[in-house]
mmCIF file of C-alpha atoms in Angstrom:
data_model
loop_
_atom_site.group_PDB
_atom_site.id
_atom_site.type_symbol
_atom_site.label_atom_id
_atom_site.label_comp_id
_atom_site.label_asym_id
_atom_site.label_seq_id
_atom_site.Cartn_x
_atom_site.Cartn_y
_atom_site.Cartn_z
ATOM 1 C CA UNK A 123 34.676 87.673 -100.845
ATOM 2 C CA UNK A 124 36.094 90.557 -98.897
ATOM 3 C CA UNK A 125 39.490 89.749 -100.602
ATOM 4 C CA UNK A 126 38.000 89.899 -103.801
ATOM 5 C CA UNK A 127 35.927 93.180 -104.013
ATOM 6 C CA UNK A 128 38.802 95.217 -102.061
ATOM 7 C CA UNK A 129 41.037 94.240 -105.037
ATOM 8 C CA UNK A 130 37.669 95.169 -107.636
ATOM 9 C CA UNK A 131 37.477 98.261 -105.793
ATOM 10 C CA UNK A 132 41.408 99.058 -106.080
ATOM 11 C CA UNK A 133 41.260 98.262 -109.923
ATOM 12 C CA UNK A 134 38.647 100.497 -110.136
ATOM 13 C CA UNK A 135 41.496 102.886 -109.136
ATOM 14 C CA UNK A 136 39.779 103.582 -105.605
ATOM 15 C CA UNK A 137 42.687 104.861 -103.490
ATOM 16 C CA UNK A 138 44.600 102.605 -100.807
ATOM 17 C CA UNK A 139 43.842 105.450 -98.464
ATOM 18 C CA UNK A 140 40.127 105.092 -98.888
ATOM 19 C CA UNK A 141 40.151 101.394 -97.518
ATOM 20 C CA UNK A 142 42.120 102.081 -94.425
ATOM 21 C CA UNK A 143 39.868 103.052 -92.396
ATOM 22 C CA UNK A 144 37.238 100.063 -93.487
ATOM 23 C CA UNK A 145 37.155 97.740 -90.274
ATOM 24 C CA UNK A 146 37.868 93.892 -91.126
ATOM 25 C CA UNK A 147 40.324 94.929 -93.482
ATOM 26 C CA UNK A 148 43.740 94.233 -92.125
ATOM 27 C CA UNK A 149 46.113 91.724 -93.846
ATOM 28 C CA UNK A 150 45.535 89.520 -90.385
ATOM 29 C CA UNK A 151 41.677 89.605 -90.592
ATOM 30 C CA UNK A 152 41.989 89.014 -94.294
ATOM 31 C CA UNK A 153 43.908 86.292 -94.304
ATOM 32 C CA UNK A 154 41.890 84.189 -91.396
ATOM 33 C CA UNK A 155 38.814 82.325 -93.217
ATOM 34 C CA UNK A 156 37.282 82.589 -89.452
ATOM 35 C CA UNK A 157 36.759 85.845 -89.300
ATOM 36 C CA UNK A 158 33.836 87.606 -90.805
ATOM 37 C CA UNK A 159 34.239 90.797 -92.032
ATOM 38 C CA UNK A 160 31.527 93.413 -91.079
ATOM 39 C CA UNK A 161 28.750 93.424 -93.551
ATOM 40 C CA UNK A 162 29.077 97.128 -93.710
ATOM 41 C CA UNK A 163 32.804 97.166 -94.407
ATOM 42 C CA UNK A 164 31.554 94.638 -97.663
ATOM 43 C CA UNK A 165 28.842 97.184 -98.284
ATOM 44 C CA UNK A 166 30.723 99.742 -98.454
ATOM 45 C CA UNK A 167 33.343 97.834 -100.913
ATOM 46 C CA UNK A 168 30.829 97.494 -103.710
ATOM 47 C CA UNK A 169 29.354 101.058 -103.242
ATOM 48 C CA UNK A 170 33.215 102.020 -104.144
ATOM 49 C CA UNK A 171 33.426 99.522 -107.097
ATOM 50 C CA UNK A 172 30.227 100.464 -108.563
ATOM 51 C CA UNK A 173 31.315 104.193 -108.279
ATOM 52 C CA UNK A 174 34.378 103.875 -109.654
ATOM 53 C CA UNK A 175 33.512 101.683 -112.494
ATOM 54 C CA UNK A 176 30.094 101.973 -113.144
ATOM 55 C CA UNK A 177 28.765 100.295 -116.401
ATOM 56 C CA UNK A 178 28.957 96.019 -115.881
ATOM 57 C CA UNK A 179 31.122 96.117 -112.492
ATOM 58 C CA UNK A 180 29.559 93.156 -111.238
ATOM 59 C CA UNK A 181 30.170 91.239 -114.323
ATOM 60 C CA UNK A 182 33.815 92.304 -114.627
ATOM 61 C CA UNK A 183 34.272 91.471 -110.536
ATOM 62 C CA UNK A 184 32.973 88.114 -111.762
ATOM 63 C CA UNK A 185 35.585 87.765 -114.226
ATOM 64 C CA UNK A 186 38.215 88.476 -112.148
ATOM 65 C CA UNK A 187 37.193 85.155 -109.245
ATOM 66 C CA UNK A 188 38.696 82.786 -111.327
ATOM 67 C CA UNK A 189 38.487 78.874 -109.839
ATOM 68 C CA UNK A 190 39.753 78.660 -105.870
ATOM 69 C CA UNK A 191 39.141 82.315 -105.334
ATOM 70 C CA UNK A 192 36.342 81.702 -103.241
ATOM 71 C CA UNK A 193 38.379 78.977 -101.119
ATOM 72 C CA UNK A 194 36.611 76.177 -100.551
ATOM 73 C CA UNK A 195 32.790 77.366 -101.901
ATOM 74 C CA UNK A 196 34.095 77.101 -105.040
ATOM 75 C CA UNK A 197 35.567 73.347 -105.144
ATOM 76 C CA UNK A 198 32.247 72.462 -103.457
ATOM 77 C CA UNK A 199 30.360 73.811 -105.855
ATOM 78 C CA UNK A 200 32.511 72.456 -108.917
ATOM 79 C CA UNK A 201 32.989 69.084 -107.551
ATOM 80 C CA UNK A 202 29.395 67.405 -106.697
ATOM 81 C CA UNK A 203 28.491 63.831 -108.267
ATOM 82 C CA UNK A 204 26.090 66.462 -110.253
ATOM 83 C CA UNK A 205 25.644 69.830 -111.054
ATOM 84 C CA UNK A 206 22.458 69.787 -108.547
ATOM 85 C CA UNK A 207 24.632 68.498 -106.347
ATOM 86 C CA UNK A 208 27.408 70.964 -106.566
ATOM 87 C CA UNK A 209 24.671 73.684 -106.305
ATOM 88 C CA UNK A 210 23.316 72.245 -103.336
ATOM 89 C CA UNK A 211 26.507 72.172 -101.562
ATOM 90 C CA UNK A 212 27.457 75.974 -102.669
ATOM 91 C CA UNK A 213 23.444 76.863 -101.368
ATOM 92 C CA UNK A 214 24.371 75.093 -97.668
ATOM 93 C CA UNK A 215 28.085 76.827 -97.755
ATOM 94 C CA UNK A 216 27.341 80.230 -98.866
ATOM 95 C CA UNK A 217 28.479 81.669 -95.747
ATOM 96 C CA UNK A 218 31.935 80.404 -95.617
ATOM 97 C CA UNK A 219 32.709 83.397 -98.266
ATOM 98 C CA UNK A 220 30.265 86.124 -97.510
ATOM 99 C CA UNK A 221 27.800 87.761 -95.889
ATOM 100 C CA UNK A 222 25.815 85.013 -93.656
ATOM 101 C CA UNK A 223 22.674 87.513 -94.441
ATOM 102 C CA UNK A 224 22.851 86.252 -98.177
ATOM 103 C CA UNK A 225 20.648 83.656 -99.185
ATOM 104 C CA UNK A 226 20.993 81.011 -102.252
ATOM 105 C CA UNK A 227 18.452 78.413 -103.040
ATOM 106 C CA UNK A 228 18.240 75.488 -105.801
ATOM 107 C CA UNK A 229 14.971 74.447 -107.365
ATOM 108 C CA UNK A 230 14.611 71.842 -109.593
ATOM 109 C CA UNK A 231 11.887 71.336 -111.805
ATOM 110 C CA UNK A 232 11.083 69.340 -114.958
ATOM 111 C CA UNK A 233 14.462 69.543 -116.408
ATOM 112 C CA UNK A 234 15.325 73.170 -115.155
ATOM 113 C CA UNK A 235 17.565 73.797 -112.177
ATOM 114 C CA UNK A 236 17.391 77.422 -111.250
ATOM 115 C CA UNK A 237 19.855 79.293 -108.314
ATOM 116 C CA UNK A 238 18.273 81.870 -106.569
ATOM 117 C CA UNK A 239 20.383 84.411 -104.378
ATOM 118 C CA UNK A 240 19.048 87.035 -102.397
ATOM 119 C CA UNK A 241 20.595 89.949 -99.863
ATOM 120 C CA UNK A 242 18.974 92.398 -97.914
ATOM 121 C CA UNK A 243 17.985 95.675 -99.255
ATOM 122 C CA UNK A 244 21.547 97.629 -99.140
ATOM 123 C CA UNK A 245 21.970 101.369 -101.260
ATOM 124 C CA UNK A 246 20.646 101.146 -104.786
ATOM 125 C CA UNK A 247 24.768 101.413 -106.089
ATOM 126 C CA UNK A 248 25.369 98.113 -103.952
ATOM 127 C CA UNK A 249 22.833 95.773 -104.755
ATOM 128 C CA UNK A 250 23.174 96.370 -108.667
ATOM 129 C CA UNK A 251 26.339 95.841 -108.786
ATOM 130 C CA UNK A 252 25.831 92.677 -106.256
ATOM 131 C CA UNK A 253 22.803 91.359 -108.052
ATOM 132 C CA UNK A 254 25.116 91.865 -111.615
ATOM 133 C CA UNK A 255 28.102 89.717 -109.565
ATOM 134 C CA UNK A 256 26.299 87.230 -108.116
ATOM 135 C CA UNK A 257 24.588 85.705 -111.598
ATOM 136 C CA UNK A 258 27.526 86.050 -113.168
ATOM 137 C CA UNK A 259 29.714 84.258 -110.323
ATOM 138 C CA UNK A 260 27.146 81.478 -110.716
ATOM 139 C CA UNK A 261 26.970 81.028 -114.064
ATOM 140 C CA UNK A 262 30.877 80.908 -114.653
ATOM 141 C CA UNK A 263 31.199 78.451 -111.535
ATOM 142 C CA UNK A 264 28.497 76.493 -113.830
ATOM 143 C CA UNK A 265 31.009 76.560 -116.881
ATOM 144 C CA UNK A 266 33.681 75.549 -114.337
ATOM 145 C CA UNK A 267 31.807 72.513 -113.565
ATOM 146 C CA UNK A 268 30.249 71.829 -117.093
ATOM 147 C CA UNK A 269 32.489 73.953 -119.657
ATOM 148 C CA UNK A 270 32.418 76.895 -121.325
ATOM 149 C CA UNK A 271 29.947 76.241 -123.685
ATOM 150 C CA UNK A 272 27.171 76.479 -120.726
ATOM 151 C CA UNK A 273 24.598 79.577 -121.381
ATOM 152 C CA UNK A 274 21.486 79.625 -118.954
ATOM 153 C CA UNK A 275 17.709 79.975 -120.664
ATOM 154 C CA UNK A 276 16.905 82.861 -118.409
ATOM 155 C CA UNK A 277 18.502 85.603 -116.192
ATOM 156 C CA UNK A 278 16.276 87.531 -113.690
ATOM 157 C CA UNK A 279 17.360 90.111 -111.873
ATOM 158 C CA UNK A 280 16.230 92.186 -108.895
ATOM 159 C CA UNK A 281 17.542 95.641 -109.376
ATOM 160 C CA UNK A 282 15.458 98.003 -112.054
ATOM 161 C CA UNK A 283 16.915 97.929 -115.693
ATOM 162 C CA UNK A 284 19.404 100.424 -116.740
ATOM 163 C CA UNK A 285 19.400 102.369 -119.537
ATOM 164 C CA UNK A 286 21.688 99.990 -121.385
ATOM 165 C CA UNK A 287 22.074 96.320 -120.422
ATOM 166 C CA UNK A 288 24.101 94.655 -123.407
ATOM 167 C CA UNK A 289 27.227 93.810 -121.020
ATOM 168 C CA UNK A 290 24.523 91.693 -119.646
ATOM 169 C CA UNK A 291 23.462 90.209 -122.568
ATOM 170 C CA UNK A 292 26.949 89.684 -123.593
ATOM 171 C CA UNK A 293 28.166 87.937 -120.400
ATOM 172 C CA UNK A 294 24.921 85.701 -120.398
ATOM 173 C CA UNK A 295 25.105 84.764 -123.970
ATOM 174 C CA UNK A 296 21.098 85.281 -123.862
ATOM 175 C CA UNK A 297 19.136 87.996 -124.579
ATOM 176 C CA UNK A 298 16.077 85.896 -122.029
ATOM 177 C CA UNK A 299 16.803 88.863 -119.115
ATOM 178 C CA UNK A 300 14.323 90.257 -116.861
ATOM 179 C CA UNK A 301 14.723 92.883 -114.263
ATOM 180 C CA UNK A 302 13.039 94.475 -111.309
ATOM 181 C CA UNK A 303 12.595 90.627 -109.735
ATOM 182 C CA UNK A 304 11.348 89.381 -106.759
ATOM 183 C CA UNK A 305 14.958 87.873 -106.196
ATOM 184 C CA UNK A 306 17.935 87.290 -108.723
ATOM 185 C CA UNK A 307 17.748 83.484 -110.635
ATOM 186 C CA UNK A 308 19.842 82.125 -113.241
ATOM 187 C CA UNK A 309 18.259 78.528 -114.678
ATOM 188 C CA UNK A 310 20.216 75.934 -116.922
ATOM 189 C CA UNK A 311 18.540 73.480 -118.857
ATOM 190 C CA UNK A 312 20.190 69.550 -119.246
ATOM 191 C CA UNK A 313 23.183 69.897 -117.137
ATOM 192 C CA UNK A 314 23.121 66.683 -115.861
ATOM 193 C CA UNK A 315 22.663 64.711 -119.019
ATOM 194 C CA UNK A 316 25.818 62.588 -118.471
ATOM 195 C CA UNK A 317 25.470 59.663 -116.729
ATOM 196 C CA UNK A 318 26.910 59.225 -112.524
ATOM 197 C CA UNK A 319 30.549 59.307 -112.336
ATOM 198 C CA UNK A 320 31.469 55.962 -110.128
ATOM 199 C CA UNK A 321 32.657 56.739 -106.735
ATOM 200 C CA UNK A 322 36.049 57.471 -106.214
ATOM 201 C CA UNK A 323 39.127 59.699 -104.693
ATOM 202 C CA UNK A 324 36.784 62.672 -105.208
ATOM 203 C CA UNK A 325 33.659 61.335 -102.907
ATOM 204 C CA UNK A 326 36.550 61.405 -100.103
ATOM 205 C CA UNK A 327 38.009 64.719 -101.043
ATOM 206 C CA UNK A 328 34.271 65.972 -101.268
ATOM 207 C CA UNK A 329 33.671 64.519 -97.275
ATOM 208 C CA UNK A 330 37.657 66.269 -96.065
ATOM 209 C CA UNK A 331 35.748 69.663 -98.052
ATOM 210 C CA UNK A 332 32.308 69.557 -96.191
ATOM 211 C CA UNK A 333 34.099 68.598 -92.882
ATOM 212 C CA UNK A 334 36.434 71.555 -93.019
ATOM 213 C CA UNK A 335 33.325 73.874 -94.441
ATOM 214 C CA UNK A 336 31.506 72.913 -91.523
ATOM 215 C CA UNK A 337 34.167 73.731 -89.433
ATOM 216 C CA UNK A 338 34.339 77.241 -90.613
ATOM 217 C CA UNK A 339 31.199 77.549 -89.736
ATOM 218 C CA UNK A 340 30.705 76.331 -86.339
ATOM 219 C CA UNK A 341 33.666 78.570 -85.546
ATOM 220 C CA UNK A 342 33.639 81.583 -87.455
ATOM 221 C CA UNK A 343 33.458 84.704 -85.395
ATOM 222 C CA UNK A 344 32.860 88.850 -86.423
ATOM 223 C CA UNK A 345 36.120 90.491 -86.961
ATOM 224 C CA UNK A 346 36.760 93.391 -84.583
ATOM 225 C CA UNK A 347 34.872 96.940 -85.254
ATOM 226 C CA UNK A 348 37.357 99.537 -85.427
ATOM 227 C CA UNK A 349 37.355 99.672 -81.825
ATOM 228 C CA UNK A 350 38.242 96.509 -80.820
ATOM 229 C CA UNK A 351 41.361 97.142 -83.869
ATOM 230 C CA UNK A 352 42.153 100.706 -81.988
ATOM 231 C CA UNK A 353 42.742 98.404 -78.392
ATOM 232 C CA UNK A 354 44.959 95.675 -80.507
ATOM 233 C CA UNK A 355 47.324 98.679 -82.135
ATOM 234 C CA UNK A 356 47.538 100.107 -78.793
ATOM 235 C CA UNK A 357 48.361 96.938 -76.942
ATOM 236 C CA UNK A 358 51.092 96.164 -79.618
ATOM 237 C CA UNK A 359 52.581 99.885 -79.442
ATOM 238 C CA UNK A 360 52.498 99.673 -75.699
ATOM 239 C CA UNK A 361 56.515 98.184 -75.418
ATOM 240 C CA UNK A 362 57.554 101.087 -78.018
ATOM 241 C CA UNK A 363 57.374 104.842 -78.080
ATOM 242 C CA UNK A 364 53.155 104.734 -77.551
ATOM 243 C CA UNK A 365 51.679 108.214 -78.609
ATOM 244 C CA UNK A 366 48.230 108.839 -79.556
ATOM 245 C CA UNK A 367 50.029 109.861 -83.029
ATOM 246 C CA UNK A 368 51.468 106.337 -83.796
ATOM 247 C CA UNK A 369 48.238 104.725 -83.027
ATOM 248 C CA UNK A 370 46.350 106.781 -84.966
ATOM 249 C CA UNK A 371 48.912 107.029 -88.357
ATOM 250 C CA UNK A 372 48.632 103.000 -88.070
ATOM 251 C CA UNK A 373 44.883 103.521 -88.282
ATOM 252 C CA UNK A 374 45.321 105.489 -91.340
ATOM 253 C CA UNK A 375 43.470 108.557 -89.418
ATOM 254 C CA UNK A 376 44.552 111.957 -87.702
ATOM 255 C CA UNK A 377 44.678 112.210 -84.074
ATOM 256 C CA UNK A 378 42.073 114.381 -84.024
ATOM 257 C CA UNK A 379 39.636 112.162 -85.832
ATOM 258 C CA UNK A 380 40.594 109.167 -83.511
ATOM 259 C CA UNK A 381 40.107 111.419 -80.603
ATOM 260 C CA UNK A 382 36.744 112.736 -81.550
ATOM 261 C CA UNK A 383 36.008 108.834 -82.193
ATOM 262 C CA UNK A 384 37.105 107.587 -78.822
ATOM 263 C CA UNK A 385 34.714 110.789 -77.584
ATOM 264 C CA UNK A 386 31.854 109.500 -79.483
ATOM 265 C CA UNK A 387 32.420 106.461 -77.477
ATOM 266 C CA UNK A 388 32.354 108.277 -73.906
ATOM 267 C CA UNK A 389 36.171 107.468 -73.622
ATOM 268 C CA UNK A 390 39.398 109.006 -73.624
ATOM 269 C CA UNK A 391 42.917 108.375 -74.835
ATOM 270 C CA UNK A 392 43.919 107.907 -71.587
ATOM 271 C CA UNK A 393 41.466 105.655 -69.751
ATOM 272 C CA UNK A 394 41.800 103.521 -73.246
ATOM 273 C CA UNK A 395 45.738 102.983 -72.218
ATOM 274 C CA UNK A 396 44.568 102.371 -68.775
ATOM 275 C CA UNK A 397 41.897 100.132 -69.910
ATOM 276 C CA UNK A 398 44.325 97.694 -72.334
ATOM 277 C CA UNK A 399 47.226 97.616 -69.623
ATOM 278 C CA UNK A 400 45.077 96.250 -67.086
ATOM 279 C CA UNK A 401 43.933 93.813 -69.498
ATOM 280 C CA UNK A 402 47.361 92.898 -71.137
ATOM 281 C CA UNK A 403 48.387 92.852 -67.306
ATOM 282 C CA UNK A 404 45.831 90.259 -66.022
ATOM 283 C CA UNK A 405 46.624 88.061 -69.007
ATOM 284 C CA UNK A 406 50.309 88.400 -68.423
ATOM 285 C CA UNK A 407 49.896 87.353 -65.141
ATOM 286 C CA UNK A 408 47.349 84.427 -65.750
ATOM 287 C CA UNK A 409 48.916 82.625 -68.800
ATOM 288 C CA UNK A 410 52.783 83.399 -68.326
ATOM 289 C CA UNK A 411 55.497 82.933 -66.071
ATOM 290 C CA UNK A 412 57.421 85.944 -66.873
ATOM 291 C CA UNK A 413 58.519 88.298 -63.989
ATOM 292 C CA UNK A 414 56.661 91.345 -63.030
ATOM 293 C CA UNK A 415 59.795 93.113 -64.183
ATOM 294 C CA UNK A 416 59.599 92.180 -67.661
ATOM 295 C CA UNK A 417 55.887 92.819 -67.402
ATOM 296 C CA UNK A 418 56.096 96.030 -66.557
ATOM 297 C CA UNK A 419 58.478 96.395 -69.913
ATOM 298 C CA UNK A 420 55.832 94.867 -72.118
ATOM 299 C CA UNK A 421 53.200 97.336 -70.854
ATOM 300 C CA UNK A 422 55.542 100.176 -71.318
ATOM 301 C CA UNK A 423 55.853 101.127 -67.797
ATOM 302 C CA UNK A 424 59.479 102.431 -66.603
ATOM 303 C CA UNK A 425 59.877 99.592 -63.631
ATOM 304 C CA UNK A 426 57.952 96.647 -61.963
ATOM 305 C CA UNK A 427 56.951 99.449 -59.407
ATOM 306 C CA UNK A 428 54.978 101.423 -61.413
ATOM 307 C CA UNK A 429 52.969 98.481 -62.477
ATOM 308 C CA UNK A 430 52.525 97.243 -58.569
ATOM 309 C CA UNK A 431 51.303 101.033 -57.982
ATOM 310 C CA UNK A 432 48.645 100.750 -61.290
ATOM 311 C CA UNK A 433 47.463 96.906 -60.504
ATOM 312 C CA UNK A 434 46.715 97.622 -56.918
ATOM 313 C CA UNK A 435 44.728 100.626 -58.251
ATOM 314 C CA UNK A 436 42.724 98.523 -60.850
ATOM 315 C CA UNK A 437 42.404 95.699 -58.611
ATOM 316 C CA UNK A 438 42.747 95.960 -54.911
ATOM 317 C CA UNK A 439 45.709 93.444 -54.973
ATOM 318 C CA UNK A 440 49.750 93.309 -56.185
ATOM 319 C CA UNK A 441 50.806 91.375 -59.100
ATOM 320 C CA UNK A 442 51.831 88.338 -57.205
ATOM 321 C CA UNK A 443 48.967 87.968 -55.002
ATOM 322 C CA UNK A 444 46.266 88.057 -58.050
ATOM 323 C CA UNK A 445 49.140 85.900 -59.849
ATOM 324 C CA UNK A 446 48.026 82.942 -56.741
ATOM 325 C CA UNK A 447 44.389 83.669 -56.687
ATOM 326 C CA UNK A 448 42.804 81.025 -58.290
ATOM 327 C CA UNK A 449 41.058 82.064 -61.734
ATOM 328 C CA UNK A 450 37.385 81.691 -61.040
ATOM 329 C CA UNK A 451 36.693 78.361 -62.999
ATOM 330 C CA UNK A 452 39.075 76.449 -60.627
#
């Protein structure tokens, strides 16, 4: 989901600049499926879309998260036995694409299935534009599954109505739209009118799908707050020419700004460098068998003295003796 708004938000011609400094935005966090990115940072990513493209953002976002987007939410949700089925699945796996604070539920009743989805109550901007996205992703995932000919008999949404909703009307193909909700709902009528498929190749694709789902789950973790990214740039800069400047033009900020951040923090440049070698040392030491010498080199110190002076100051001990200590699970 992350991927997807950051690209609505740069058609929306938000600048490149303007997302830099958004934690659980780098290519690596990105590009990891377990690693959440900050519900803020997401926050923040439709305030920008909704600001720079105002009128039916959500709808056009929509538009854009074409089949497989959404990894593997969306083949669980196009692929059930049944629609119900398919909803049900994207209802129990709605957090392996966005914010685990979302909700979705399916109710069937009579022959009505209706998707709820809820989020907490973010700015005004954001949760129109989310509330907008979030029917429309479900109803197109519904003519992904059923075909394009699929309109719902009734929209409700939780945001107040604007002045002018015929984007809406135009992407539901129904004019049955109600706003200012108690949570957002799309219902379809008779999408399960075909009879069972038999079982087959897809039941077994469906299982590999859930399994790896639940996997992402069990083992998905918050990406690092800008903090946590500030110690990983400095730890990679540490071989090269480190300077408070490099660290802070790869953070797309000015030195001063990352100063007066590290300040908020009650910390300095300085005891952040001392900080991440002593860390990068111990682990070093613990999980390699590289000399001290080259060590020392990979922290940025001149020679393997220099890092004998520094560990014995963090720890009490040299190198080579906390190398044979035992770590504390042995």
């Amino acid at each position: 989901m992350a991927r997807l708004v950051r690209d609505a938000a740069l058609g929306a011609g938000v600048a490149h600049s303007e997302l830099a400094h958004l934690p659980g935005l780098e290519p690596e966090t990105l590009a990891d499926p377990l690693l959440r990115v900050p519900t803020a940072t997401l926050v923040r990513l439709w305030e920008l879309v909704a600001h720079g493209s105002p009128a039916g953002a959500g709808v056009r976002t929509a538009e854009t998260a074409a089949q497989g987007r959404l990894h593997v939410w969306d083949y669980l949700f196009t692929t059930g036995g049944t629609f119900a089925d398919g909803c049900r699945d994207a209802a129990r796996y709605l957090p392996t694409m966005t914010d685990p604070g979302a909700e979705m539920t399916v109710i069937e009743e009579d022959r009505r299935l209706t998707i709820t989805y809820g989020i907490a109550p973010y700015s005004p901007a954001a949760v129109t534009v989310i509330d907008e996205f979030a029917m429309a992703l479900m109803l197109r995932r519904a003519r992904d599954a059923r075909g394009p000919g699929v309109v719902p008999v009734h929209v409700a949404l939780a945001h107040e109505a604007p002045k002018n909703h015929r984007h809406l009307i135009e992407a539901f193909g129904t004019r049955a739209i109600d706003f200012g909700a108690r949570t957002n709902s799309v219902t379809f009528l008779d999408l399960d009118t075909e009879p069972p498929r038999p079982a087959g190749p897809n039941d077994e694709l469906a299982l590999i799908l859930r399994r790896y789902a639940d996997n992402v789950l069990e083992n998905a973790r918050p990406a690092a707050g800008w903090h946590g990214r500030f110690r990983s740039e400095v730890a990679q800069a540490l071989g090269e020419e480190l300077s408070l400047e490099l660290v802070a033009q790869r953070m797309a900020m000015s030195p001063r700004t990352l100063q007066r951040r590290l300040s908020d923090l009650e910390t300095t440049w300085r005891d952040e460098i001392e900080s991440v070698r002593h860390e990068r040392a111990g682990t070093l030491l613990r999980e390699t068998d590289l000399p001290v010498q080259s060590i020392a080199g990979r922290l940025g110190y001149t020679d393997a003295r220099a890092l004998r002076r520094a560990f014995h100051r963090w720890t009490g001990q040299t190198p080579d003796a906390y190398r044979r200590t035992p770590t504390p699970h042995t």
